[in-house]
Coordinates of C-alpha atoms in Angstrom, one line a residue:
X828 CA -52.9 89.6 67.7
X829 CA -53.4 93.3 67.1
X830 CA -49.6 94.0 67.6
X831 CA -48.7 91.1 65.2
X832 CA -51.0 92.3 62.5
X833 CA -49.7 95.9 62.8
X834 CA -46.1 94.8 62.5
X835 CA -46.8 92.6 59.4
X836 CA -48.9 95.4 57.7
X837 CA -46.0 97.9 58.2
X838 CA -43.7 95.5 56.4
X839 CA -45.9 94.9 53.5
X840 CA -47.7 98.2 52.8
X841 CA -45.9 101.5 51.9
X842 CA -46.1 103.9 54.9
X843 CA -45.4 107.6 55.4
X844 CA -42.8 109.0 57.7
X845 CA -44.2 109.0 61.2
X846 CA -42.5 112.3 62.0
X847 CA -43.3 114.5 58.9
X848 CA -45.6 112.4 56.6
X849 CA -43.0 112.0 53.8
X850 CA -44.2 109.2 51.5
X851 CA -42.8 105.7 51.6
X852 CA -40.4 106.4 54.4
X853 CA -41.3 105.0 57.9
X854 CA -38.8 107.4 59.4
X855 CA -37.0 109.9 57.1
X856 CA -33.4 111.0 57.8
X857 CA -34.4 114.4 59.0
X858 CA -36.8 112.9 61.6
X859 CA -34.3 110.3 62.6
X860 CA -31.8 113.1 63.2
X861 CA -34.3 115.0 65.3
X862 CA -34.9 111.9 67.4
X863 CA -31.4 110.6 68.1
X864 CA -28.9 112.8 66.2
X865 CA -27.8 114.9 69.1
X866 CA -26.0 114.1 72.3
X867 CA -28.4 113.3 75.1
X868 CA -28.3 115.7 78.0
X869 CA -29.5 116.1 81.6
X870 CA -33.0 117.3 82.0
X871 CA -34.8 118.8 85.0
X872 CA -38.5 119.4 85.5
X873 CA -39.8 122.4 87.4
X874 CA -40.7 121.8 90.1
X875 CA -38.6 118.7 90.7
X876 CA -40.5 115.9 92.4
X877 CA -39.0 114.5 95.6
X878 CA -37.0 111.4 95.0
X879 CA -36.4 112.0 91.3
X880 CA -32.8 110.9 90.3
X881 CA -30.8 112.7 87.6
X882 CA -32.7 112.2 84.3
X883 CA -31.1 112.3 80.9
X884 CA -33.1 112.7 77.6
X885 CA -32.1 112.2 73.9
X886 CA -34.5 114.7 72.3
X887 CA -36.7 117.7 72.9
X888 CA -40.4 116.7 72.9
X889 CA -42.3 118.5 70.1
X890 CA -42.8 118.6 66.4
X891 CA -41.3 115.5 64.6
X892 CA -40.3 113.9 67.9
X893 CA -43.7 114.2 69.4
X894 CA -45.3 112.7 66.2
X895 CA -42.9 109.7 66.2
X896 CA -43.6 109.0 69.9
X897 CA -47.4 109.2 69.4
X898 CA -47.3 107.0 66.3
X899 CA -45.5 104.3 68.2
X900 CA -47.5 104.6 71.4
X901 CA -51.0 105.3 70.2
X902 CA -51.1 104.2 66.5
X903 CA -49.2 101.0 66.8
X904 CA -46.3 101.9 64.5
X905 CA -44.2 99.1 66.1
X906 CA -41.3 99.4 63.6
X907 CA -40.4 102.7 65.3
X908 CA -39.2 100.9 68.4
X909 CA -35.8 100.5 66.8
X910 CA -34.9 104.2 66.3
X911 CA -36.7 105.1 69.5
X912 CA -34.7 102.4 71.4
X913 CA -31.4 103.8 69.8
X914 CA -32.3 107.3 71.1
X915 CA -33.1 105.9 74.6
X916 CA -29.7 104.0 74.5
X917 CA -28.0 107.3 73.9
X918 CA -29.7 108.7 77.0
X919 CA -28.6 105.7 79.1
X920 CA -25.0 106.2 77.9
X921 CA -25.3 109.8 79.0
X922 CA -26.2 108.6 82.5
X923 CA -23.2 106.3 82.6
X924 CA -20.9 109.1 81.4
X925 CA -22.2 111.3 84.1
X926 CA -21.4 108.6 86.7
X927 CA -17.9 108.2 85.4
X928 CA -17.3 111.9 85.6
X929 CA -18.3 112.0 89.3
X930 CA -15.3 112.6 91.6
X931 CA -14.3 110.2 94.3
X932 CA -16.4 110.3 97.5
X933 CA -14.9 111.9 100.6
X934 CA -12.1 109.9 102.2
X935 CA -10.9 108.5 98.9
X936 CA -13.8 106.0 98.4
X937 CA -14.6 105.4 94.7
X938 CA -17.7 106.9 93.1
X939 CA -20.8 104.9 92.4
X940 CA -20.0 101.9 90.2
X941 CA -20.2 102.5 86.5
X942 CA -23.3 100.8 85.0
X943 CA -22.4 97.9 82.8
X944 CA -19.1 97.2 84.5
X945 CA -18.7 93.5 84.7
X946 CA -17.8 93.3 88.5
X947 CA -21.2 94.7 89.3
X948 CA -23.3 92.7 86.9
X949 CA -25.3 93.9 83.9
X950 CA -27.0 97.2 83.7
X951 CA -30.7 96.8 84.3
X952 CA -33.2 98.9 82.3
X953 CA -36.5 99.0 84.2
X954 CA -39.4 100.4 82.1
X955 CA -42.0 102.4 83.9
X956 CA -45.1 100.2 83.6
X957 CA -48.3 101.3 81.8
X958 CA -51.7 100.6 83.2
X959 CA -53.1 97.2 82.1
X960 CA -56.1 98.8 80.5
X961 CA -53.8 101.1 78.4
X962 CA -51.7 98.1 77.3
X963 CA -54.8 96.2 76.3
X964 CA -56.2 99.2 74.4
X965 CA -52.9 99.8 72.5
X966 CA -52.1 96.2 71.9
X967 CA -48.5 96.6 73.2
X968 CA -46.5 98.1 76.1
X969 CA -44.6 101.1 74.5
X970 CA -42.0 101.7 77.2
X971 CA -41.1 98.0 77.5
X972 CA -40.8 97.6 73.7
X973 CA -38.5 100.7 73.5
X974 CA -36.5 99.5 76.5
X975 CA -35.8 96.1 74.8
X976 CA -34.6 97.9 71.6
X977 CA -32.4 100.1 73.8
X978 CA -30.8 97.1 75.6
X979 CA -30.1 95.5 72.2
X980 CA -28.4 98.8 71.0
X981 CA -26.4 99.0 74.2
X982 CA -25.2 95.4 73.9
X983 CA -24.1 96.0 70.3
X984 CA -21.9 98.8 71.5
X985 CA -20.3 96.7 74.3
X986 CA -22.5 97.5 77.3
X987 CA -24.0 94.5 79.1
X988 CA -27.6 95.7 79.4
X989 CA -30.8 93.8 80.0
X990 CA -34.5 94.7 80.5
X991 CA -35.9 93.8 83.9
X992 CA -39.7 94.5 84.2
X993 CA -39.5 94.7 87.9
X994 CA -42.3 97.2 88.5
X995 CA -46.1 96.7 88.6
X996 CA -49.0 98.9 89.4
X997 CA -50.4 98.2 92.9
X998 CA -53.5 100.4 92.4
X999 CA -55.3 102.1 89.6
X1000 CA -54.3 105.6 88.5
X1001 CA -56.2 108.2 86.5
X1002 CA -55.2 109.3 83.0
X1003 CA -52.3 111.7 83.5
X1004 CA -53.1 113.9 80.5
X1005 CA -54.7 117.2 81.6
X1006 CA -53.2 117.0 85.1
X1007 CA -50.8 119.6 86.4
X1008 CA -47.5 118.7 88.2
X1009 CA -49.1 118.6 91.7
X1010 CA -52.0 116.5 90.5
X1011 CA -49.8 114.0 88.7
X1012 CA -47.7 113.5 91.9
X1013 CA -50.8 112.8 93.9
X1014 CA -52.2 110.6 91.2
X1015 CA -49.1 108.2 91.1
X1016 CA -48.0 108.5 94.8
X1017 CA -47.6 104.9 96.1
X1018 CA -49.0 103.5 92.8
X1019 CA -46.0 101.3 91.9
X1020 CA -44.3 98.4 93.7
X1021 CA -41.6 95.9 92.9
X1022 CA -42.8 92.5 91.7
X1023 CA -42.5 89.5 94.1
X1024 CA -38.9 88.3 94.2
X1025 CA -37.7 91.6 92.7
X1026 CA -35.9 92.7 95.8
X1027 CA -33.6 89.7 95.6
X1028 CA -33.0 90.4 92.0
X1029 CA -32.1 94.0 92.6
X1030 CA -29.7 93.3 95.3
X1031 CA -27.9 90.6 93.3
X1032 CA -27.6 92.4 90.0
X1033 CA -26.0 95.6 88.7
X1034 CA -27.1 99.2 88.7
X1035 CA -30.7 100.1 87.7
X1036 CA -31.8 102.7 85.3
X1037 CA -35.6 103.5 85.2
X1038 CA -36.6 104.2 81.6
X1039 CA -39.6 105.7 79.8
X1040 CA -40.5 107.2 76.5
X1041 CA -41.3 110.7 77.8
X1042 CA -40.8 112.8 80.9
X1043 CA -43.0 115.7 81.5
X1044 CA -43.4 116.5 85.2
X1045 CA -41.2 113.7 86.4
X1046 CA -43.9 112.3 88.6
X1047 CA -43.9 108.8 87.2
X1048 CA -40.2 108.4 87.1
X1049 CA -40.0 109.7 90.7
X1050 CA -42.5 107.1 91.8
X1051 CA -40.7 104.3 89.9
X1052 CA -37.4 105.4 91.5
X1053 CA -39.0 105.4 95.0
X1054 CA -40.2 101.8 94.6
X1055 CA -36.9 100.6 93.2
X1056 CA -34.8 102.3 95.8
X1057 CA -36.9 101.0 98.6
X1058 CA -36.4 97.5 97.3
X1059 CA -32.6 97.9 97.2
X1060 CA -31.9 99.1 93.7
X1061 CA -28.8 101.2 93.0
X1062 CA -29.8 104.0 90.6
X1063 CA -27.2 106.3 89.0
X1064 CA -30.0 108.0 87.1
X1065 CA -33.0 107.6 84.8
X1066 CA -33.3 107.9 81.0
X1067 CA -36.0 108.9 78.6
X1068 CA -36.3 109.4 74.9
X1069 CA -37.7 112.9 75.1
X1070 CA -38.5 115.8 77.5
X1071 CA -40.1 119.2 77.1
X1072 CA -37.8 122.1 76.0
X1073 CA -38.1 123.7 79.4
X1074 CA -36.5 120.6 81.0
X1075 CA -33.4 121.2 78.9
X1076 CA -33.3 124.8 80.0
X1077 CA -34.6 126.0 76.6
X1078 CA -37.6 128.3 75.8
X1079 CA -40.2 126.6 73.6
X1080 CA -41.6 128.6 70.6
X1081 CA -44.6 130.7 71.7
X1082 CA -43.2 131.6 75.1
X1083 CA -43.6 135.3 76.0
X1084 CA -41.0 136.7 78.4
X1085 CA -40.3 140.4 78.9
X1086 CA -42.5 141.2 75.9
X1087 CA -40.6 138.9 73.5
X1088 CA -42.3 135.9 72.0
X1089 CA -40.0 133.2 70.8
X1090 CA -40.7 131.7 67.4
X1091 CA -38.3 128.9 66.4
X1092 CA -34.8 130.3 66.5
X1093 CA -36.0 133.9 66.4
X1094 CA -38.2 136.2 68.5
X1095 CA -41.0 138.8 68.1
X1096 CA -41.8 141.7 70.3
X1097 CA -45.4 141.5 71.5
X1098 CA -45.7 144.6 73.7
X1099 CA -46.7 142.6 76.7
X1100 CA -44.2 141.8 79.3
X1101 CA -45.5 138.5 80.6
X1102 CA -44.9 134.8 80.2
X1103 CA -47.7 132.8 78.5
X1104 CA -46.8 129.1 79.1

């Protein structure tokens, strides 16, 4: 009921841009460009959790992108699922391009099958599941909603893609916010499993891409990938809407390195040769 009411309200009442607050614009062109206007790229957390497949992201998490993701996830701005799904679809396409670019395996064997190719069945997008209490509190499952929008965008562009909610939580986990990388790994270790009958589905269908709205340390994606791989899933990679600047190999504003503090596209000397992030 809550999700239905939020969706109807967003259609009837004027709303501000979720990214910058511009009046009467659910998502202005500048924020839309920040979200999905650039080519998705590989991202890599530091440290890299064991079992994490190659991950591709559409946008750098921060500023407008952060505001849009939080508006969708925490404030129930359900109309943002469309542009967020389009951004996620771009990250999934980046995964498939990377697979196509892989050379043949030793001995002349072909590389891993390209996701979406008809002989191998449809590409399966498997959202990382949220805790039941979080879904109940929010009134919707953000990752699943974005995954559905991404699959629709992929089908429109000719890729046979479907959403398969094959994962579930087998035990409760703590809130990840405020935990460092090591604590997050411990928190989610062994927390996910494939739903009953999922193994048969995974072995009979096409390649699997775990998807989520955000990757920070990569702990949740690594755990999802572990559960899917153990059940027989073939994963060319994972895809997310956004990841921190560091995961792209960029320095976020405010970083101090060798006495220089980055501010946007410029830098300022601070007189202290240390890193403060």
